[in-house]
Amino acid sequence: MEKSNAGKWFYLLALVMLLAALVFGVLAALSYSSQGLWKESLGFIKLRPLHVSSALFWILTGANGIVFFALQAMGLKLFSPVLARVQWLLWVVAMAGIFYSYFSGDFGGREYWEYPPVWSVFIFMAWVLLAINFFMSTGSFHQRPVYFWMWSTGIIFFLLIFLENYLWIFPSFREHFLQDTTIQWKVNGSLVGCWNQMIYGTAMFLMEKISGDKTTARSPLAFSMYFLGLFNLMFNWSHHIYTLPTAEYVRYIGYIVSMTEWIILLRIIYTWKAAVSTAKKHLHYYPYRFLLAADAWVFLNLFLALLMSVPAINLYTHGTHFTVAHAMGTTIGINSMLLLAAGFEFSGLKVPGQNKTIRAAFIMVQVSLLLFWIVLIAAGVYKANWQMNHPEISHTQMMQSLRPVFVVFTLAGLVLMFSLGSIAFYLFKKMTGPGQHLSTFPA
Amino acid sequence: MVLQWPKYVFLILTVLFVTYSIHIYSLPEGISKNYHPALAAEGRLVWQKYNCQSCHQLFGLGGYLGPDLSNVYSAKGKGPVYINAFTRSGSGQMPAFNPDPNEMNALLEFLKSVDDCGVASPAHFKVKPDGMISNPG
């Protein structure tokens, strides 16, 4: 029987979304840093959701694809290729509907999900089919390593929290801004935790596959770290809303739970040296480099996130570009690096380490992203100082002063678009090349 | 070796999560007699329909292009007339919108309900010794 290619179909869809996210991101940056560029046609009001949704769908369908890839790599037969096919089509219909809505200016949803809620029905149905296919393919959890728990957690909790994401449809949930916004950010915080569980789970599977060490993902320490992640997924969300006058204990819970992530940071520092030395011993050139890059970005972004989770510091960073730096750093630096590592590993491409184009693109991605990140933090420092100390300066004047910073930000974004885009394009081209078994879908 | 404890920890955490979620849904947060709740609920839909969140923030949550509008309803020199005029005329980077009178009415009620929550400017917050912050009220 021909091997399943469901993972590949989802991953290809994800790559298209990555390319879209990069193009819309640069257009949004141009619109942001100029005086009302295209404001009556495309404008930032449409470009921001186009960029954000493309990036989100890259992560969601990419996570979906790499879990299918991993199941195949473990020798588990996909329960139903037909369900995978319907699931893929549901995603395509949802994406087409959402992008059409944005281009025609038909909004109605909330931040990060700005499209009319009807399209979320398709995403939800696709996710239900993923859950059925995943659990029917994996069977019993007895003796399963921790990454099975992480995939399962991501899939199940995404379904539950995605429903919670639409409680606002009922008018009673919208009547009081504080209650409504508290739920909105509870959802946003936890949803990020869901896809992180799926992607980090695959990263763990990759590390096991590359190193050949089968004990790590079954150890009590691995499960302890998983539960620490789950604990944060469930309870750390209120660090997003410290300045919202909710009940104080709600904010304290988020504060205390967030601080437990220092344990993760300390563990990264402790295992860093070992990870690098292991990397040198193995031949999975690109997957390992992307994994190591993700490790470095986890360190930087977790450090930033931990500082931002202290309310006294959050008071300065909240509502400033610090938050954007954190969001970009995690989605590009961590999630995208891990998804690309998985793409190179699972696609079975024999890419020699000497491939100059990919090597150059990899370095350019890291350098431009670092510049991008630093520039956003610089803008965050400037805005924090403005909002704390200079009420006499108008918002417009403050934004005008930041213009040179935004120009650098746009240029860094342009380099990022070409470098990350060339890696995505390379993967796409190779995955659709001769002998890639894409004629049957998904089989 | 097969670990037994993970399933129990998972179960306990899930029960705690569900309990906490239900508690959050039932919190009597921000309930006030200063605005009309049903109209404010409609106004939030208007806020979403015109994607105001893409550029503007409420209590520091939202976009980064325009100013935070949490207290625009009661700010000196601003208020309903100012909001109405600005929405319809646009500005440098903001396009002009054309909400119908009912939508505008609902949007104003929503912004009134946001304003009713308290002062959003971080400059007015106090820092406690344990690192927590307290709202100015």
Coordinates of C-alpha atoms in Angstrom, one line a residue:
Chain A
M1 CA 0.0 0.0 0.0
E2 CA 1.2 3.5 -0.8
K3 CA 2.3 5.4 2.3
S4 CA -0.1 8.0 3.7
N5 CA 0.4 11.5 2.4
A6 CA -2.1 13.3 4.6
G7 CA 0.6 15.0 6.5
K8 CA 2.1 16.3 3.3
W9 CA -1.2 17.8 2.1
F10 CA -1.7 19.6 5.4
Y11 CA 1.9 20.8 5.5
L12 CA 1.7 22.1 1.9
L13 CA -1.5 24.1 2.8
A14 CA 0.4 25.4 5.8
L15 CA 3.3 26.5 3.6
V16 CA 1.0 28.5 1.4
M17 CA -0.4 30.2 4.5
L18 CA 3.2 31.0 5.7
L19 CA 4.0 32.6 2.3
A20 CA 0.7 34.6 2.5
A21 CA 1.5 35.7 6.1
L22 CA 4.9 37.0 5.0
V23 CA 3.5 39.0 2.1
F24 CA 0.6 40.4 4.1
G25 CA 3.0 41.1 7.0
V26 CA 5.2 43.3 4.8
L27 CA 2.2 45.1 3.3
A28 CA 0.8 45.7 6.8
A29 CA 4.2 47.0 8.0
L30 CA 4.3 49.4 5.0
S31 CA 0.8 50.6 5.7
Y32 CA 1.6 50.9 9.4
S33 CA 4.7 53.0 8.9
S34 CA 3.3 55.3 6.2
Q35 CA 0.7 58.1 6.4
G36 CA -2.5 56.2 5.5
L37 CA -1.2 54.1 2.6
W38 CA -4.1 52.4 0.8
K39 CA -6.4 53.4 3.8
E40 CA -9.5 53.6 1.7
S41 CA -8.9 50.3 -0.2
L42 CA -6.8 47.7 1.5
G43 CA -5.4 49.6 4.5
F44 CA -4.1 48.4 7.8
I45 CA -7.6 47.5 8.9
K46 CA -7.7 44.7 6.4
L47 CA -4.0 43.9 6.2
R48 CA -3.6 43.2 9.9
P49 CA -6.3 40.4 10.0
L50 CA -5.0 39.1 6.7
H51 CA -1.5 38.8 8.2
V52 CA -2.6 37.5 11.6
S53 CA -5.0 34.9 10.2
S54 CA -2.5 33.6 7.6
A55 CA 0.1 33.2 10.4
L56 CA -2.4 31.5 12.7
F57 CA -3.5 29.1 9.9
W58 CA 0.2 28.3 9.1
I59 CA 0.6 27.3 12.7
L60 CA -2.7 25.4 13.0
T61 CA -2.6 23.5 9.7
G62 CA 1.2 23.0 10.1
A63 CA 0.7 21.5 13.6
N64 CA -2.0 19.3 12.1
G65 CA 0.3 18.2 9.3
I66 CA 3.3 17.4 11.5
V67 CA 1.2 15.3 13.9
F68 CA 0.0 13.2 10.8
F69 CA 3.7 13.0 9.7
A70 CA 4.7 11.8 13.1
L71 CA 2.0 9.1 13.3
Q72 CA 3.2 7.8 9.9
A73 CA 6.8 7.9 11.1
M74 CA 5.9 5.8 14.1
G75 CA 4.3 3.2 11.8
L76 CA 0.7 4.0 12.9
K77 CA -1.9 3.6 10.1
L78 CA -4.2 6.6 9.6
F79 CA -7.7 5.5 10.7
S80 CA -9.5 7.2 7.9
P81 CA -8.0 8.9 4.8
V82 CA -11.5 10.0 3.9
L83 CA -11.9 11.9 7.1
A84 CA -8.5 13.5 6.5
R85 CA -9.7 14.5 3.0
V86 CA -12.9 16.1 4.3
Q87 CA -10.9 17.8 7.0
W88 CA -8.5 19.3 4.5
L89 CA -11.3 20.5 2.3
L90 CA -13.1 22.1 5.4
W91 CA -9.9 24.1 6.1
V92 CA -9.7 25.2 2.5
V93 CA -13.3 26.4 2.5
A94 CA -12.8 28.2 5.8
M95 CA -9.7 29.9 4.5
A96 CA -11.3 30.9 1.2
G97 CA -14.3 32.3 3.1
I98 CA -12.2 34.1 5.7
F99 CA -9.9 35.8 3.1
Y100 CA -12.9 36.8 1.0
S101 CA -14.5 38.4 4.1
Y102 CA -11.4 40.3 4.8
F103 CA -10.9 41.6 1.3
S104 CA -14.6 42.7 1.1
G105 CA -14.3 44.4 4.5
D106 CA -16.8 42.0 6.1
F107 CA -15.6 41.6 9.7
G108 CA -17.6 40.8 12.9
G109 CA -15.2 38.6 14.9
R110 CA -12.7 39.4 17.7
E111 CA -9.0 40.2 17.7
Y112 CA -7.1 37.4 15.9
W113 CA -10.4 35.9 14.7
E114 CA -11.9 39.0 13.0
Y115 CA -13.9 37.2 10.3
P116 CA -17.7 36.5 10.6
P117 CA -18.1 33.6 13.1
V118 CA -19.8 31.3 10.5
W119 CA -16.3 30.4 9.1
S120 CA -15.3 29.1 12.5
V121 CA -17.9 26.4 12.2
F122 CA -15.8 24.9 9.3
I123 CA -12.6 25.1 11.4
F124 CA -14.4 23.5 14.4
M125 CA -15.7 20.6 12.2
A126 CA -12.2 20.1 10.7
W127 CA -10.8 19.9 14.2
V128 CA -13.4 17.3 15.3
L129 CA -12.4 15.1 12.3
L130 CA -8.7 15.6 13.4
A131 CA -9.6 14.4 16.9
I132 CA -11.5 11.3 15.6
N133 CA -8.7 10.4 13.2
F134 CA -6.0 11.0 15.8
F135 CA -7.5 9.0 18.6
M136 CA -8.7 6.2 16.4
S137 CA -5.3 5.9 14.9
T138 CA -3.3 6.0 18.1
G139 CA -5.6 3.7 20.2
S140 CA -4.6 3.1 23.9
F141 CA -2.4 5.5 25.7
H142 CA -1.0 2.8 27.9
Q143 CA 2.8 3.1 27.8
R144 CA 2.7 6.0 25.4
P145 CA 5.5 8.6 25.7
V146 CA 4.8 12.2 26.8
Y147 CA 4.5 13.6 23.3
F148 CA 1.2 11.6 22.8
W149 CA -0.1 13.3 25.8
M150 CA 0.9 16.7 24.4
W151 CA -0.7 16.1 21.0
S152 CA -3.9 14.8 22.7
T153 CA -4.0 17.8 25.1
G154 CA -3.5 20.2 22.2
I155 CA -6.3 18.6 20.1
I156 CA -8.9 18.2 22.8
F157 CA -8.3 21.5 24.6
F158 CA -8.3 23.4 21.3
L159 CA -11.8 22.0 20.6
L160 CA -13.1 23.0 24.1
I161 CA -11.5 26.5 24.2
F162 CA -12.4 27.2 20.6
L163 CA -16.1 26.8 21.6
E164 CA -15.4 29.1 24.6
N165 CA -14.0 31.6 22.2
Y166 CA -17.6 32.1 20.9
L167 CA -19.5 32.5 24.1
W168 CA -19.7 36.2 23.2
I169 CA -22.3 35.2 20.5
F170 CA -24.8 35.1 23.4
P171 CA -25.7 38.7 24.3
S172 CA -25.6 38.1 28.1
F173 CA -21.8 37.4 27.8
R174 CA -21.3 40.8 26.1
E175 CA -23.3 43.0 28.4
H176 CA -20.4 43.8 30.8
F177 CA -17.1 44.7 29.3
L178 CA -15.0 43.4 32.2
Q179 CA -16.5 40.0 32.3
D180 CA -16.5 39.7 28.5
T181 CA -12.9 40.8 28.2
T182 CA -11.7 38.5 31.0
I183 CA -13.2 35.5 29.2
Q184 CA -11.8 36.7 25.8
W185 CA -8.2 36.8 27.2
K186 CA -8.7 33.6 29.1
V187 CA -9.5 32.0 25.7
N188 CA -6.6 33.7 23.9
G189 CA -4.1 32.7 26.5
S190 CA -5.2 29.1 26.6
L191 CA -5.5 28.6 22.8
V192 CA -1.8 29.5 22.4
G193 CA -1.1 26.9 24.9
C194 CA -3.0 24.3 22.8
W195 CA -1.1 24.7 19.6
N196 CA 2.2 24.9 21.6
Q197 CA 1.4 21.5 23.1
M198 CA 1.0 20.1 19.6
I199 CA 4.2 21.7 18.2
Y200 CA 6.4 21.1 21.2
G201 CA 5.2 17.6 21.3
T202 CA 6.4 17.1 17.8
A203 CA 9.7 18.8 18.7
M204 CA 10.1 16.3 21.5
F205 CA 9.3 13.4 19.1
L206 CA 11.9 14.8 16.6
M207 CA 14.6 15.0 19.3
E208 CA 13.9 11.4 20.2
K209 CA 14.1 10.4 16.6
I210 CA 17.3 12.2 15.9
S211 CA 19.1 11.3 19.1
G212 CA 17.8 7.7 19.2
D213 CA 17.2 8.1 23.0
K214 CA 13.9 6.5 23.7
T215 CA 13.9 7.1 27.5
T216 CA 13.7 10.9 27.7
A217 CA 10.1 11.2 26.5
R218 CA 9.0 8.5 29.0
S219 CA 10.8 9.9 32.1
P220 CA 9.1 11.4 35.1
L221 CA 10.9 14.6 34.4
A222 CA 9.4 14.8 30.9
F223 CA 5.9 14.3 32.4
S224 CA 6.5 16.9 35.1
M225 CA 7.5 19.5 32.4
Y226 CA 4.4 18.5 30.4
F227 CA 2.2 19.1 33.4
L228 CA 3.9 22.4 34.1
G229 CA 3.0 23.4 30.6
L230 CA -0.6 22.2 31.0
F231 CA -0.9 24.1 34.3
N232 CA 0.2 27.3 32.6
L233 CA -2.2 26.6 29.6
M234 CA -5.1 26.4 32.1
F235 CA -4.3 29.1 34.6
N236 CA -1.7 31.7 33.6
W237 CA -3.9 33.7 31.1
S238 CA -4.7 36.5 33.5
H239 CA -1.2 38.0 33.0
H240 CA -2.7 39.4 29.8
I241 CA -5.2 41.5 31.8
Y242 CA -3.4 42.9 34.8
T243 CA -4.5 46.4 34.0
L244 CA -8.1 45.4 33.6
P245 CA -10.0 46.0 36.9
T246 CA -11.0 42.3 37.4
A247 CA -11.1 40.6 40.8
E248 CA -7.6 40.8 42.3
Y249 CA -7.3 37.1 43.1
V250 CA -7.8 36.3 39.3
R251 CA -4.8 38.4 38.6
Y252 CA -2.8 36.9 41.4
I253 CA -3.5 33.4 40.1
G254 CA -2.1 34.4 36.7
Y255 CA 0.9 36.1 38.4
I256 CA 1.8 33.1 40.6
V257 CA 1.2 30.4 37.9
S258 CA 3.3 32.4 35.3
M259 CA 6.2 32.5 37.7
T260 CA 6.4 28.7 37.6
E261 CA 7.7 29.1 34.1
W262 CA 11.1 30.1 35.5
I263 CA 11.6 26.4 36.1
I264 CA 11.3 25.8 32.3
L265 CA 13.8 28.6 31.7
L266 CA 16.3 27.2 34.2
R267 CA 16.0 23.8 32.6
I268 CA 16.7 25.2 29.2
I269 CA 19.9 26.9 30.5
Y270 CA 20.9 23.6 32.3
T271 CA 20.4 21.4 29.2
W272 CA 21.7 23.9 26.6
K273 CA 25.2 22.6 26.5
A274 CA 24.1 19.0 26.2
A275 CA 21.8 19.8 23.4
V276 CA 24.5 21.4 21.4
S277 CA 26.9 18.5 21.8
T278 CA 24.3 16.1 20.8
A279 CA 23.6 18.1 17.6
K280 CA 27.2 17.7 16.5
K281 CA 26.9 13.9 16.6
H282 CA 24.0 13.5 14.2
L283 CA 23.4 14.0 10.6
H284 CA 19.9 15.6 10.5
Y285 CA 21.5 18.8 9.4
Y286 CA 18.6 21.2 8.9
P287 CA 16.1 19.7 11.3
Y288 CA 18.7 20.0 14.1
R289 CA 19.6 23.6 13.1
F290 CA 16.0 24.7 13.2
L291 CA 15.5 22.9 16.5
L292 CA 18.5 24.7 18.0
A293 CA 17.4 28.0 16.6
A294 CA 14.0 27.4 18.3
D295 CA 15.8 26.7 21.5
A296 CA 17.6 30.0 21.4
W297 CA 14.3 31.8 20.6
V298 CA 12.5 30.0 23.5
F299 CA 15.2 31.3 25.8
L300 CA 14.9 34.9 24.6
N301 CA 11.1 35.0 24.5
L302 CA 10.5 33.1 27.7
F303 CA 12.8 35.5 29.5
L304 CA 10.9 38.5 28.0
A305 CA 7.5 36.8 28.8
L306 CA 8.6 36.1 32.4
L307 CA 9.5 39.8 32.9
M308 CA 6.2 40.8 31.3
S309 CA 4.3 38.5 33.7
V310 CA 5.5 40.5 36.7
P311 CA 2.6 43.0 37.1
A312 CA 4.9 45.9 38.2
I313 CA 6.9 45.4 34.9
N314 CA 3.8 44.6 32.8
L315 CA 2.5 48.0 33.8
Y316 CA 5.2 49.5 31.5
T317 CA 5.2 46.9 28.7
H318 CA 1.4 46.3 28.4
G319 CA -0.2 47.9 25.3
T320 CA 3.3 48.6 23.9
H321 CA 5.4 47.0 21.2
F322 CA 7.0 44.8 23.8
T323 CA 3.9 42.6 23.4
V324 CA 4.3 42.6 19.6
A325 CA 8.0 41.6 20.0
H326 CA 6.9 38.7 22.2
A327 CA 4.2 37.6 19.7
M328 CA 6.5 37.8 16.7
G329 CA 9.4 36.2 18.5
T330 CA 7.3 33.2 19.6
T331 CA 5.3 32.6 16.4
I332 CA 8.3 33.1 14.0
G333 CA 11.2 32.2 16.3
I334 CA 9.7 29.3 18.1
N335 CA 6.7 27.9 16.3
S336 CA 7.9 28.5 12.7
M337 CA 11.4 27.1 13.5
L338 CA 9.9 23.9 14.9
L339 CA 7.4 23.5 12.1
L340 CA 10.2 23.9 9.5
A341 CA 12.4 21.5 11.5
A342 CA 9.6 19.0 11.2
G343 CA 9.0 19.8 7.6
F344 CA 12.7 19.0 6.6
E345 CA 12.7 15.8 8.8
F346 CA 9.4 14.3 7.8
S347 CA 9.4 15.1 4.1
G348 CA 12.4 12.8 3.8
L349 CA 14.3 15.3 1.7
K350 CA 17.9 14.7 1.5
V351 CA 19.2 18.2 1.7
P352 CA 22.9 18.4 2.0
G353 CA 24.3 20.8 4.6
Q354 CA 26.3 22.5 1.9
N355 CA 23.1 23.8 0.1
K356 CA 24.2 27.4 0.0
T357 CA 20.8 28.9 -0.7
I358 CA 19.1 27.3 2.4
R359 CA 22.1 27.9 4.6
A360 CA 22.2 31.6 3.7
A361 CA 18.4 31.9 4.1
F362 CA 18.6 30.2 7.5
I363 CA 21.2 32.7 8.7
M364 CA 19.3 35.7 7.2
V365 CA 16.1 34.6 9.0
Q366 CA 17.8 34.5 12.3
V367 CA 19.6 37.9 11.9
S368 CA 16.6 39.7 10.4
L369 CA 14.3 38.3 13.1
L370 CA 16.7 39.4 15.8
L371 CA 16.8 42.9 14.4
F372 CA 13.0 42.9 14.0
W373 CA 12.7 41.8 17.7
I374 CA 15.1 44.4 19.0
V375 CA 13.5 47.2 17.1
L376 CA 10.1 46.3 18.5
I377 CA 11.5 46.3 22.0
A378 CA 13.1 49.7 21.3
A379 CA 9.6 51.0 20.2
G380 CA 8.2 49.4 23.3
V381 CA 10.6 51.2 25.6
Y382 CA 9.8 54.5 23.8
K383 CA 6.0 54.0 24.1
A384 CA 6.2 52.9 27.7
N385 CA 8.1 56.1 28.6
W386 CA 5.5 58.1 26.8
Q387 CA 2.5 56.5 28.4
M388 CA 4.0 56.7 31.9
N389 CA 5.6 60.1 31.8
H390 CA 4.4 62.3 29.0
P391 CA 0.6 62.8 28.9
E392 CA 1.2 66.2 27.3
I393 CA 2.5 64.6 24.1
S394 CA -0.3 63.4 21.8
H395 CA -0.5 59.8 20.5
T396 CA 0.0 61.1 17.0
Q397 CA 3.2 63.0 17.9
M398 CA 4.5 59.9 19.7
M399 CA 3.9 57.7 16.7
Q400 CA 5.5 60.3 14.4
S401 CA 8.7 60.2 16.6
L402 CA 8.7 56.4 16.2
R403 CA 8.7 56.6 12.4
P404 CA 12.4 55.9 11.9
V405 CA 12.1 52.8 14.1
F406 CA 9.2 51.6 12.0
V407 CA 11.2 52.0 8.8
V408 CA 13.9 49.7 10.2
F409 CA 11.2 47.3 11.3
T410 CA 9.7 47.3 7.8
L411 CA 13.2 46.7 6.2
A412 CA 13.9 43.8 8.6
G413 CA 10.5 42.4 7.7
L414 CA 11.3 42.6 4.0
V415 CA 14.5 40.6 4.6
L416 CA 12.6 38.1 6.7
M417 CA 9.9 37.8 4.0
F418 CA 12.5 36.9 1.3
S419 CA 14.6 34.6 3.5
L420 CA 11.9 32.7 5.3
G421 CA 9.8 32.7 2.1
S422 CA 12.7 31.1 0.1
I423 CA 12.9 28.3 2.7
A424 CA 9.1 27.8 2.5
F425 CA 9.2 27.9 -1.3
Y426 CA 12.1 25.4 -1.4
L427 CA 10.2 23.0 0.8
F428 CA 7.0 23.4 -1.2
K429 CA 8.8 22.8 -4.5
K430 CA 10.6 19.7 -3.2
M431 CA 7.4 18.3 -1.6
T432 CA 5.5 18.7 -4.9
G433 CA 8.3 17.4 -7.1
P434 CA 8.6 14.1 -8.9
G435 CA 8.0 11.0 -6.8
Q436 CA 6.2 12.8 -4.0
H437 CA 2.9 10.8 -4.3
L438 CA 0.6 13.7 -4.4
S439 CA -1.7 12.4 -7.1
T440 CA -3.9 10.6 -4.6
F441 CA -5.2 12.9 -1.9
P442 CA -4.8 12.3 1.1
A443 CA -4.2 8.6 0.9
Chain B
M1 CA 8.4 1.2 33.6
V2 CA 4.9 2.5 33.1
L3 CA 4.1 5.7 35.0
Q4 CA 0.6 5.6 36.6
W5 CA 0.5 9.0 38.2
P6 CA 0.2 11.2 35.0
K7 CA -3.5 10.2 34.4
Y8 CA -4.4 11.2 38.0
V9 CA -2.6 14.5 37.7
F10 CA -4.3 15.1 34.4
L11 CA -7.7 14.4 35.9
I12 CA -7.2 16.7 38.9
L13 CA -5.9 19.6 36.7
T14 CA -8.8 19.2 34.3
V15 CA -11.4 19.3 37.1
L16 CA -9.7 22.4 38.5
F17 CA -9.7 24.0 35.1
V18 CA -13.4 23.3 34.5
T19 CA -14.4 24.6 38.0
Y20 CA -12.3 27.7 37.6
S21 CA -13.8 28.4 34.1
I22 CA -17.3 28.1 35.4
H23 CA -16.4 30.4 38.2
I24 CA -15.0 33.0 35.8
Y25 CA -18.2 32.9 33.7
S26 CA -20.3 33.6 36.7
L27 CA -18.2 36.4 38.2
P28 CA -20.3 39.6 38.6
E29 CA -17.6 41.7 37.0
G30 CA -18.2 45.3 36.0
I31 CA -21.9 45.3 36.6
S32 CA -23.1 48.9 36.8
K33 CA -26.3 50.9 36.5
N34 CA -24.6 53.7 34.6
Y35 CA -25.2 52.2 31.2
H36 CA -27.7 50.0 29.3
P37 CA -26.3 46.4 29.2
A38 CA -28.3 45.2 26.2
L39 CA -27.4 48.3 24.2
A40 CA -23.7 48.0 25.2
A41 CA -23.7 44.3 24.1
E42 CA -25.0 45.5 20.7
G43 CA -22.3 48.2 20.6
R44 CA -19.6 45.6 21.1
L45 CA -20.8 44.0 17.9
V46 CA -20.5 47.3 16.1
W47 CA -16.9 47.7 17.5
Q48 CA -16.2 44.2 15.9
K49 CA -18.1 44.9 12.7
Y50 CA -15.9 47.9 11.8
N51 CA -12.8 46.1 13.2
C52 CA -11.9 49.0 15.5
Q53 CA -9.7 46.6 17.5
S54 CA -7.3 46.3 14.6
C55 CA -5.9 49.8 15.4
H56 CA -7.3 50.8 18.8
Q57 CA -6.9 49.4 22.3
L58 CA -9.2 49.1 25.3
F59 CA -7.3 48.8 28.6
G60 CA -4.2 48.2 26.5
L61 CA -5.7 45.3 24.6
G62 CA -6.0 45.6 20.8
G63 CA -4.1 47.2 18.0
Y64 CA -1.1 49.6 18.0
L65 CA -1.9 52.2 15.4
G66 CA -4.4 54.4 17.0
P67 CA -4.8 55.6 20.6
D68 CA -6.3 53.7 23.5
L69 CA -10.1 54.5 23.6
S70 CA -10.9 53.2 27.1
N71 CA -11.7 56.6 28.6
V72 CA -12.5 58.5 25.4
Y73 CA -16.1 58.8 26.5
S74 CA -15.4 60.9 29.6
A75 CA -12.1 62.5 28.5
K76 CA -11.9 66.3 28.7
G77 CA -12.6 67.8 25.3
K78 CA -13.8 64.5 23.9
G79 CA -17.0 62.4 24.6
P80 CA -19.9 61.3 22.4
V81 CA -19.9 64.3 19.9
Y82 CA -16.1 63.9 19.4
I83 CA -16.4 60.2 18.9
N84 CA -19.2 60.6 16.4
A85 CA -17.4 63.2 14.4
F86 CA -14.1 61.3 14.3
T87 CA -15.7 58.1 13.3
R88 CA -17.5 59.7 10.3
S89 CA -14.6 61.9 9.1
G90 CA -11.6 59.6 9.7
S91 CA -8.0 61.0 10.1
G92 CA -4.5 60.6 8.8
Q93 CA -4.4 56.8 8.9
M94 CA -8.0 56.1 9.9
P95 CA -10.6 55.7 7.1
A96 CA -14.0 57.4 7.4
F97 CA -16.8 55.1 8.6
N98 CA -20.5 55.5 8.0
P99 CA -22.4 53.7 10.8
D100 CA -26.2 54.2 10.8
P101 CA -27.6 56.1 13.8
N102 CA -28.6 52.9 15.6
E103 CA -25.1 51.5 15.3
M104 CA -23.6 54.8 16.4
N105 CA -25.9 54.9 19.4
A106 CA -24.9 51.3 20.4
L107 CA -21.2 52.0 19.9
L108 CA -21.4 55.0 22.1
E109 CA -23.1 53.0 24.8
F110 CA -20.4 50.3 24.5
L111 CA -17.7 52.9 25.0
K112 CA -19.6 54.3 27.9
S113 CA -19.6 50.9 29.5
V114 CA -15.9 50.5 28.9
D115 CA -15.3 54.0 30.4
D116 CA -17.4 53.0 33.4
C117 CA -14.8 50.2 34.4
G118 CA -12.3 52.8 35.5
V119 CA -9.2 54.7 34.5
A120 CA -7.0 52.8 32.0
S121 CA -3.9 54.9 31.9
P122 CA -1.0 52.9 33.4
A123 CA 0.5 56.2 34.8
H124 CA -2.3 56.1 37.4
F125 CA -1.7 52.6 38.8
K126 CA 0.1 51.9 42.1
V127 CA 2.7 49.1 42.5
K128 CA 2.4 46.9 45.6
P129 CA 5.4 45.5 47.5
D130 CA 4.8 42.0 46.1
G131 CA 4.9 43.3 42.5
M132 CA 1.1 43.3 42.0
I133 CA -0.5 46.6 40.7
S134 CA -3.7 48.2 41.9
N135 CA -6.2 50.0 39.8
P136 CA -6.9 53.7 40.4
G137 CA -10.6 52.9 40.6

